Coordinates of C-alpha atoms (C1' of nucleotides) in Angstrom, one line a residue:
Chain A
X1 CA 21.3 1.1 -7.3
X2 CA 21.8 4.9 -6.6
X3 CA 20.6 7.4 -5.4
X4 CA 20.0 10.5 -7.2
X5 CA 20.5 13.8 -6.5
X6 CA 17.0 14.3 -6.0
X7 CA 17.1 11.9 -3.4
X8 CA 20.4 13.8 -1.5
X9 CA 19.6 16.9 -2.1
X10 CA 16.2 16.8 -0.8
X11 CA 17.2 15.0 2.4
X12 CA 19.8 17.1 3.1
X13 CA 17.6 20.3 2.5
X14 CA 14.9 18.8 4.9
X15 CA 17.4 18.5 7.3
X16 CA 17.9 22.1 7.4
X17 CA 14.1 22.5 7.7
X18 CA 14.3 19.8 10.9
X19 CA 17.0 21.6 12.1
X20 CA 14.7 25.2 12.1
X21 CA 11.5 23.6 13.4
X22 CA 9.5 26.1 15.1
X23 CA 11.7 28.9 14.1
X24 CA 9.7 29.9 11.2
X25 CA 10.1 29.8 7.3
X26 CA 13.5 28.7 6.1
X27 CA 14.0 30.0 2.7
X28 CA 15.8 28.5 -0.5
X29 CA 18.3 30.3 -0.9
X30 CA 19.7 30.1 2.4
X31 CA 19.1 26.1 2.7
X32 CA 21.4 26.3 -1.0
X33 CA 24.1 28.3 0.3
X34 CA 24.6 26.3 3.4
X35 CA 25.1 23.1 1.1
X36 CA 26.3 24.5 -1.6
X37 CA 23.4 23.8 -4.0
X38 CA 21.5 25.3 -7.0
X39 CA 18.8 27.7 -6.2
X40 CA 16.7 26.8 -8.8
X41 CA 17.2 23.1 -8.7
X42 CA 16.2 23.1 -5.1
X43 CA 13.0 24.8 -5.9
X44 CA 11.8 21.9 -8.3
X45 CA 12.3 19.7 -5.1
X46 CA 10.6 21.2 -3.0
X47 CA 7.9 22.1 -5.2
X48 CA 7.4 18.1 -5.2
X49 CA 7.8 18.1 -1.8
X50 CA 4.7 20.6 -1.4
X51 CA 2.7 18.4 -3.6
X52 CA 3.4 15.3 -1.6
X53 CA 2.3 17.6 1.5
X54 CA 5.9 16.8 3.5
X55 CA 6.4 21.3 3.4
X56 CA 4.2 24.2 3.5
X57 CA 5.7 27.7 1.3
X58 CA 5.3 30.9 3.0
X59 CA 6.0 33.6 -0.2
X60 CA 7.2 37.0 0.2
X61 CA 10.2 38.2 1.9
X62 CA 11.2 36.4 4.9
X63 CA 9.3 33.1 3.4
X64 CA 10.5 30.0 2.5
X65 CA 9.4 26.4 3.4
X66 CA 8.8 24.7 6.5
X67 CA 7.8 21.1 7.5
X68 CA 4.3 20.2 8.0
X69 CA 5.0 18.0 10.6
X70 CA 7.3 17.3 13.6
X71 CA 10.8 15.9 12.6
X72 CA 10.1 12.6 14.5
X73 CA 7.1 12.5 12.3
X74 CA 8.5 12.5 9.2
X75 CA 10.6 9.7 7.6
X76 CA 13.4 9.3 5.1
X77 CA 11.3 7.0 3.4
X78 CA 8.5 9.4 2.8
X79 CA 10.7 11.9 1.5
X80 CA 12.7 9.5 -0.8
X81 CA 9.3 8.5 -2.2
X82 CA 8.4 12.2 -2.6
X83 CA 11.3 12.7 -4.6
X84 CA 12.5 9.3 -6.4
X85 CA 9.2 7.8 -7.2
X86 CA 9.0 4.3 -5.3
X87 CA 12.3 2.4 -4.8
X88 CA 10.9 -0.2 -7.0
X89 CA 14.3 -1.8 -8.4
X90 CA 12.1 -2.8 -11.6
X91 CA 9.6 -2.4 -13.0
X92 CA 7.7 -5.6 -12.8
X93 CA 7.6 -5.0 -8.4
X94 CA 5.5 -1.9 -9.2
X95 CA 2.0 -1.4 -8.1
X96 CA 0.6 -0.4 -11.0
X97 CA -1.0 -2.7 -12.9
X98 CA 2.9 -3.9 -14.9
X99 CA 2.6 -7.3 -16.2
X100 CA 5.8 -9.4 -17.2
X101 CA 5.5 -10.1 -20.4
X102 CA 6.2 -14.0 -19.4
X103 CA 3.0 -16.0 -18.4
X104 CA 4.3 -17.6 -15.5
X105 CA 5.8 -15.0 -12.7
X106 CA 9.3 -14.9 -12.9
X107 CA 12.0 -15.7 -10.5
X108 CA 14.0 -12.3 -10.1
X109 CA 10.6 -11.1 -9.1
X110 CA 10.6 -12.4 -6.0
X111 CA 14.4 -11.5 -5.5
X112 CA 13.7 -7.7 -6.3
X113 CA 10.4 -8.0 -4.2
X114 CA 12.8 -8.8 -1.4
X115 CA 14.9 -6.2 -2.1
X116 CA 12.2 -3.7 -2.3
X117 CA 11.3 -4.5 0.9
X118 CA 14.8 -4.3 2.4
X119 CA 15.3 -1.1 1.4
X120 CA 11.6 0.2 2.5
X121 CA 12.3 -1.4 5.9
X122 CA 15.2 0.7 6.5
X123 CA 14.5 3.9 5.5
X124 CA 10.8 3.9 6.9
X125 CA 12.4 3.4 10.2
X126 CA 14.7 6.7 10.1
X127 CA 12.8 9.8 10.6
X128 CA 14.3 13.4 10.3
X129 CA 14.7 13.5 14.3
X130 CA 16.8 10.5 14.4
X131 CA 18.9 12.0 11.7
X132 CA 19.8 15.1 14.1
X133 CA 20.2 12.7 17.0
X134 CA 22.7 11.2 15.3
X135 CA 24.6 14.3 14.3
X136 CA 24.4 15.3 17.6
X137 CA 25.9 12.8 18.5
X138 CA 29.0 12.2 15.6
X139 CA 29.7 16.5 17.1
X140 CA 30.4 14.8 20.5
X141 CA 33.0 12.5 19.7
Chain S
X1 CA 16.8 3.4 -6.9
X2 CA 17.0 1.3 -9.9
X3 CA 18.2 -1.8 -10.9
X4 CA 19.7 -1.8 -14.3
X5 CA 19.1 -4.2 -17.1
X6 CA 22.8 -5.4 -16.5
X7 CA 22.0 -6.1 -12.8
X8 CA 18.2 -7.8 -13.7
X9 CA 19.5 -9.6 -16.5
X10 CA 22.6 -11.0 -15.2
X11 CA 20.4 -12.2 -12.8
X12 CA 17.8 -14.4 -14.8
X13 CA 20.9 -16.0 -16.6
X14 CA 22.4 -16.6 -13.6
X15 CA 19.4 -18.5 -12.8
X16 CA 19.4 -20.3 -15.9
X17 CA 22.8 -21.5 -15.2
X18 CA 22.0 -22.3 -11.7
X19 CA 19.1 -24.4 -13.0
X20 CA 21.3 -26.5 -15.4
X21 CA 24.2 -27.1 -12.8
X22 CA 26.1 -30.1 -13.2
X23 CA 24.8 -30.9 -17.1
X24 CA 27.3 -28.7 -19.0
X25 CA 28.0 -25.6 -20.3
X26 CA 24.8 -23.7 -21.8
X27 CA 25.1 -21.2 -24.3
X28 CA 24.6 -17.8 -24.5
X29 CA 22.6 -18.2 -27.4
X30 CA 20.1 -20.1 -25.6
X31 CA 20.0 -18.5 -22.5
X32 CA 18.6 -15.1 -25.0
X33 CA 16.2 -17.6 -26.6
X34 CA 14.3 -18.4 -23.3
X35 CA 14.4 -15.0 -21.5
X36 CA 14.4 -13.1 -24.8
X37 CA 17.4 -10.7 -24.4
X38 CA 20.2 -9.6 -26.8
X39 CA 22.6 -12.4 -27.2
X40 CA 25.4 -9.3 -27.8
X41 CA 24.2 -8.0 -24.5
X42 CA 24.5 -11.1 -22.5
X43 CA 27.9 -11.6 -24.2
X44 CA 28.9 -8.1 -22.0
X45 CA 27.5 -9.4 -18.7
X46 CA 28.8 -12.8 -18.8
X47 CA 32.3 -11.7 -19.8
X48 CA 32.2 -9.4 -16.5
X49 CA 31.0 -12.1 -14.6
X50 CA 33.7 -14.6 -15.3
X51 CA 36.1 -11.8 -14.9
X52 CA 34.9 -11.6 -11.3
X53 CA 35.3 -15.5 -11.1
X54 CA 31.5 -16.3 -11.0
X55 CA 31.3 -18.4 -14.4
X56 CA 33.7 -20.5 -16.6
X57 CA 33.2 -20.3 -20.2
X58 CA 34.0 -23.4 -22.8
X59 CA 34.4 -22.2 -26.6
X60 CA 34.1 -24.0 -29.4
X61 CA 30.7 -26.3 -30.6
X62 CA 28.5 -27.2 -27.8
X63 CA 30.7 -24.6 -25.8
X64 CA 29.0 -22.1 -23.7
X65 CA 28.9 -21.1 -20.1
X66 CA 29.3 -22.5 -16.0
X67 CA 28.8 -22.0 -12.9
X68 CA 32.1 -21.7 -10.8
X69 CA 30.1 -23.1 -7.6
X70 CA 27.4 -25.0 -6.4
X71 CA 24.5 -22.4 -6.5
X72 CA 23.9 -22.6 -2.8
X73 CA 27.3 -20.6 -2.8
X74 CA 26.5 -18.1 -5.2
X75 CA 24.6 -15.1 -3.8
X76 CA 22.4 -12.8 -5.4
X77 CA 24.7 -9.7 -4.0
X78 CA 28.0 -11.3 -5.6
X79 CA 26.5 -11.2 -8.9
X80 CA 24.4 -7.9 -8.4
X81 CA 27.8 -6.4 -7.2
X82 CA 29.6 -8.0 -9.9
X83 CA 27.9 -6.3 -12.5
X84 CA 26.5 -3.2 -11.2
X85 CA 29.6 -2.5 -9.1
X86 CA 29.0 -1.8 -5.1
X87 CA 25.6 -0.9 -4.4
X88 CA 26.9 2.6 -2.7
X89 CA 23.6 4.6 -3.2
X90 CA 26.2 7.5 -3.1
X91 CA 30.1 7.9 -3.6
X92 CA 30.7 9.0 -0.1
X93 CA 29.8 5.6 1.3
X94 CA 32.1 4.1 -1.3
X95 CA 35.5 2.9 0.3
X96 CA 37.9 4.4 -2.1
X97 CA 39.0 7.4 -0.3
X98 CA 36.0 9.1 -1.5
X99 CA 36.2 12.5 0.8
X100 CA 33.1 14.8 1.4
X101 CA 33.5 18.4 0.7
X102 CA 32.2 19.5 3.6
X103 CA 34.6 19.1 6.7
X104 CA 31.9 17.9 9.3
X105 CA 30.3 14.8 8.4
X106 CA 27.8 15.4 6.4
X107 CA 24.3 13.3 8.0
X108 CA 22.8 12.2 4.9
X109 CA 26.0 9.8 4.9
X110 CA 25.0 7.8 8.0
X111 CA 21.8 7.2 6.1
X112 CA 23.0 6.7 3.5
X113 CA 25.6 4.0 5.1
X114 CA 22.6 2.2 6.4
X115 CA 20.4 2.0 3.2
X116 CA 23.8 0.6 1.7
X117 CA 24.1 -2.2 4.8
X118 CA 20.2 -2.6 4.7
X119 CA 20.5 -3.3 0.8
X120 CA 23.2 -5.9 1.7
X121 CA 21.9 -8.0 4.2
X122 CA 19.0 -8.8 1.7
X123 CA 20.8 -9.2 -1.1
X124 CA 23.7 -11.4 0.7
X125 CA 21.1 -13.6 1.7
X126 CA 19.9 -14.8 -1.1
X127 CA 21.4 -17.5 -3.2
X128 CA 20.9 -18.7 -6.4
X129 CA 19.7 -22.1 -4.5
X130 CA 17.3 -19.8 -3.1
X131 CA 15.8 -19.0 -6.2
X132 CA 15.2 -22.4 -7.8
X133 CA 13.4 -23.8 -4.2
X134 CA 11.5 -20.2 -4.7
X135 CA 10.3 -20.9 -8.3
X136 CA 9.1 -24.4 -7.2
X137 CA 7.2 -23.4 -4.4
X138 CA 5.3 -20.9 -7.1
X139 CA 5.1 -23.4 -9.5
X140 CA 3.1 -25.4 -6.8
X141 CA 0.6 -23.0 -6.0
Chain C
dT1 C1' 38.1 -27.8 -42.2
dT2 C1' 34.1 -26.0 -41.1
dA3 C1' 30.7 -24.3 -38.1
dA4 C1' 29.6 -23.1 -33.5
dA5 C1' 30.8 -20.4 -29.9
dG6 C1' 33.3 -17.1 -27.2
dT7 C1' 36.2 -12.3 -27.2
dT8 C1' 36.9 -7.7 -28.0
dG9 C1' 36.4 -2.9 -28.8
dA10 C1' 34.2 0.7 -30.9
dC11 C1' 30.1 3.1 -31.3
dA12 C1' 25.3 4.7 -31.6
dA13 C1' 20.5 5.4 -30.0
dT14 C1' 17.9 6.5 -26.2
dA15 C1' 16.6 7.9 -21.7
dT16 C1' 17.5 10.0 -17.6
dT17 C1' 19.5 13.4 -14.7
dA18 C1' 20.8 17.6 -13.5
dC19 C1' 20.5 21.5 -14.0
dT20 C1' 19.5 26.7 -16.4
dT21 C1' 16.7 30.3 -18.1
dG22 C1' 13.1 33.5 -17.9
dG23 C1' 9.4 35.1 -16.3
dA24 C1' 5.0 35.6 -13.3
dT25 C1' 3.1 36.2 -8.9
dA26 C1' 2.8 37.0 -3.9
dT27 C1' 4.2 39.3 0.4
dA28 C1' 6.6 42.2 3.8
dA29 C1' 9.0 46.1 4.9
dT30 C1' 10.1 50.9 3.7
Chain B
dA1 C1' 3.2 52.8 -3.8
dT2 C1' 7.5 50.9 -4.4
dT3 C1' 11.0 47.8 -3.8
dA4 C1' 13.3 43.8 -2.2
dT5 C1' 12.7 39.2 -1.4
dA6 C1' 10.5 35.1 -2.0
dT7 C1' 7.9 31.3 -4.1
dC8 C1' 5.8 29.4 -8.4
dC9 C1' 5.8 27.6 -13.1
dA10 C1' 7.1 26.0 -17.7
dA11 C1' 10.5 25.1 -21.0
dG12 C1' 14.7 24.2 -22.7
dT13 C1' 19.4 22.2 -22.5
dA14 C1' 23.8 20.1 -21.4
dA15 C1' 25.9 16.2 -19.5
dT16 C1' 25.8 11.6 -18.3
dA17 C1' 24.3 6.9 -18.0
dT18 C1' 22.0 3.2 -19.9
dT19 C1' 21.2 -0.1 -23.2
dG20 C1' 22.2 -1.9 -26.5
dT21 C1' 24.3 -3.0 -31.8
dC22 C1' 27.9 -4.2 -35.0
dA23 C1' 31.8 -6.2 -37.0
dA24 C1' 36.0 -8.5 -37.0
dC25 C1' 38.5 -12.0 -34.7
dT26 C1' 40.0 -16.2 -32.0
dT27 C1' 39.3 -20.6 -30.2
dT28 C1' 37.6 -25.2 -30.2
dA29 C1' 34.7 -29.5 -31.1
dA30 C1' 32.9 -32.3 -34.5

DNA sequence: TTAAAGTTGACAATATTACTTGGATATAAT
DNA sequence: ATTATATCCAAGTAATATTGTCAACTTTAA
């Protein structure tokens, strides 16, 4: 039950992009040496990102990426999505069209239903903003 | 976000034993009979789980294995922990000294902390109890 | 004593992850 | 125009994790 890279990579590189909203474009390589990340592995995340519409690219010198939306409009969960796929913990909780192979529904179905939804429940309820609140407020101690 | 085969497995036997509490010991053998898994593999996860005190094992003819409790005390997260280890969705909300790089705390970690704490609640809150009354209620639909 | 069952450790196949490489294309400043 | 700075795109690859298999061995009940 980890998270990938993917997963903390990309939040932490759109917490850079929170971070610089309004400002303008906010390019890769800048967002990679502040965490100490590939370039080019950054790229492929964000080029999912800009399919799932979460950034807009500016190309060119002083481009980069930017959010498309405010930072309290935009949610972990979205952005996990983006980047992991749905949290699904198997298979069978999917929405497309799996089928156990058993006839009658099985009982860790439910369980990882539950889980599913655990997890969704929290990280839908964390947007970007609230993640800069609360470094904001971790500085101030 | 995955759940292993370890984790989803270890789960549906878990059930099985839960179902047969109080009659016995059951076999491994049987247990990969009626959920159709590798008996080799079950072997693996049931030797983990009675390391971790969840299941007692009889050899011999008609041997096989128990439950250590009433399943009403056995929670889904004691057995999903026991064999997928702690749920951390990243090492710097393990507990083992794990230290992050960077000096600051990084941000991702708090949300990271509370997918972790989200994951548990559900997961802690299940019991194997749980699971039967759950597959009855289905089975009455 | 024999057959059923658990125990152990090594290992192999496969899949996924985490990148790297190399180039093409676009844009802004000079 | 040229150059520096970016994104964009498609493969390829190395490392790691997952998911098992296999074989030899030990224990125990019938």
């Amino acid at each position: 039950m980890k998270l990938s890279t993917k997963g903390r990579y990309g939040l932490m590189a759109m917490y850079q992009l929170a971070m610089a909203y309004g400002e303008g474009p906010i390019s890769i390589k800048s967002i990679a040496d502040e965490e100490d990340l590939s370039e080019n592995y950054l790229e492929q995340l964000f080029s999912t990102l800009k399919k799932n519409g979460l950034v807009v690219s500016s190309r060119g010198a002083y481009g980069g990426y930017m959010l498309t939306r405010h930072p309290k409009d935009i949610t972990v969960g979205e952005i996990l999505r983006s980047l992991e796929g749905e949290n699904y913990p198997a298979d069978c909780v999917s929405s497309d069209g799996f089928e156990c192979k058993k006839e009658d529904m099985c009982v860790t179905k439910v369980v990882l239903a539950k889980i599913k939804s655990g997890i969704d429940q929290v990280i839908d309820s964390i947007t970007l903003q609230d993640m800069i609140e609360d470094a904001n407020m971790v500085k101030n101690l």
